[in-house]
Coordinates of C-alpha atoms in Angstrom, one line a residue:
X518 CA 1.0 -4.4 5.4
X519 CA 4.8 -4.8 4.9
X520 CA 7.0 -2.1 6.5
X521 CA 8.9 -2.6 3.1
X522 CA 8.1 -0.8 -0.3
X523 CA 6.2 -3.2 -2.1
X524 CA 4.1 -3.4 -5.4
X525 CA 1.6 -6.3 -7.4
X526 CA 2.9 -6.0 -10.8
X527 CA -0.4 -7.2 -12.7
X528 CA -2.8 -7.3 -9.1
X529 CA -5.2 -4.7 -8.0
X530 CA -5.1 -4.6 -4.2
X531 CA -8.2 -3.9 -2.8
X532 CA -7.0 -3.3 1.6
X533 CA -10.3 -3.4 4.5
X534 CA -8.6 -1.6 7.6
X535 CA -10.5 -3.1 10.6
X536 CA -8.7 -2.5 13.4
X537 CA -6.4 0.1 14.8
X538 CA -4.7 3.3 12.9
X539 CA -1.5 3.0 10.6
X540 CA 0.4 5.5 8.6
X541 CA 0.7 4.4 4.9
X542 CA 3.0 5.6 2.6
X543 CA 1.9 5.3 -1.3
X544 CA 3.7 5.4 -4.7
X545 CA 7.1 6.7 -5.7
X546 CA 9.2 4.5 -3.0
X547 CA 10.5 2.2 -5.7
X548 CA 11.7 2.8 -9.1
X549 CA 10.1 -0.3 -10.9
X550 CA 6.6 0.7 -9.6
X551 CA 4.6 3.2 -10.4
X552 CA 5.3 6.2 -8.9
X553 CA 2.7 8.4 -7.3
X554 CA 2.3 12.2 -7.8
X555 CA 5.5 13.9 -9.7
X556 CA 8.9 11.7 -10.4
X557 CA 9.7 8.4 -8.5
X558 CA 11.2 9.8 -5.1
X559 CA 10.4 9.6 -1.7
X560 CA 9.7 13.7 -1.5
X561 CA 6.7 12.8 -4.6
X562 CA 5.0 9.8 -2.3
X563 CA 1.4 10.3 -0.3
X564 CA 1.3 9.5 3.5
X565 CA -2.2 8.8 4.6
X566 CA -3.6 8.4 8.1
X567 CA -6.0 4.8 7.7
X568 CA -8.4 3.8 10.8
X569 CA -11.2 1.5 11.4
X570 CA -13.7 1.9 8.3
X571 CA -11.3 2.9 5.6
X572 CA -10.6 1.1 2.1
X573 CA -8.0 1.6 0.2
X574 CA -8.1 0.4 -3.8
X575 CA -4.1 0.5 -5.1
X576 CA -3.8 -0.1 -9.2
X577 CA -1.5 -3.0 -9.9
X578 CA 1.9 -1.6 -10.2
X579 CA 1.3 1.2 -7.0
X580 CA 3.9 1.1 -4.8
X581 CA 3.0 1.3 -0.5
X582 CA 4.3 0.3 2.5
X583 CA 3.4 0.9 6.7
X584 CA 5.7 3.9 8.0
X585 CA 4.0 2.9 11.2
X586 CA 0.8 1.5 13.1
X587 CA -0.4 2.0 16.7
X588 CA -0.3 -1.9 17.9
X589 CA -3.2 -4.2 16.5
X590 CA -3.4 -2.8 13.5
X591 CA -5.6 -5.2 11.5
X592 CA -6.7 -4.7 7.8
X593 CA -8.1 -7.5 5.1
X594 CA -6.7 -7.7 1.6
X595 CA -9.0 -9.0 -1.3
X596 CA -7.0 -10.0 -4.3
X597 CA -8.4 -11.2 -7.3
X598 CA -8.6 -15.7 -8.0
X599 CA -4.9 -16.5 -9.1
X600 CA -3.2 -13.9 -8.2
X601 CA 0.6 -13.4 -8.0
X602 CA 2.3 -12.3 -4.7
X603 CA 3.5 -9.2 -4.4
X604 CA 7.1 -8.8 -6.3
X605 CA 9.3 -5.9 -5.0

């Protein structure tokens, strides 16, 4: 995962962490995406913990980006046939 705030405008993002832990912040770090609980701000985003086992399903629009990972982090994204790269 990007370190930058990112989003998939018309893509559901479907993320397989396999290896390693991360910490993941979601919505409100952008002002064209979606924005996650409350107004668009950095204060209104989620930070999660993600480790081996997780899976993380983010609506097209959602914005998220790695605030930090311990080394190896490893995750698989499944995206759907055709679609567009992320556009933030």
């Amino acid at each position: 995962m990007y370190k930058q705030a990112h989003y998939h405008t018309t893509t559901h993002e479907l993320l397989c962490i396999v290896r390693g832990t991360a910490t993941i912040q979601l919505g409100g770090t952008d002002e064209r995406a979606r924005p996650g609980p409350g107004p668009s701000s950095e204060s209104s985003c989620t930070t999660i913990n993600v480790e081996p086992g997780d899976v993380l399903l983010l609506p097209a629009g959602y914005a998220h980006r790695a605030l930090q990972d311990a080394g190896g982090f490893t995750m698989v994204g499944s995206y759907p046939i055709g679609a567009e790269k992320w556009d933030s």
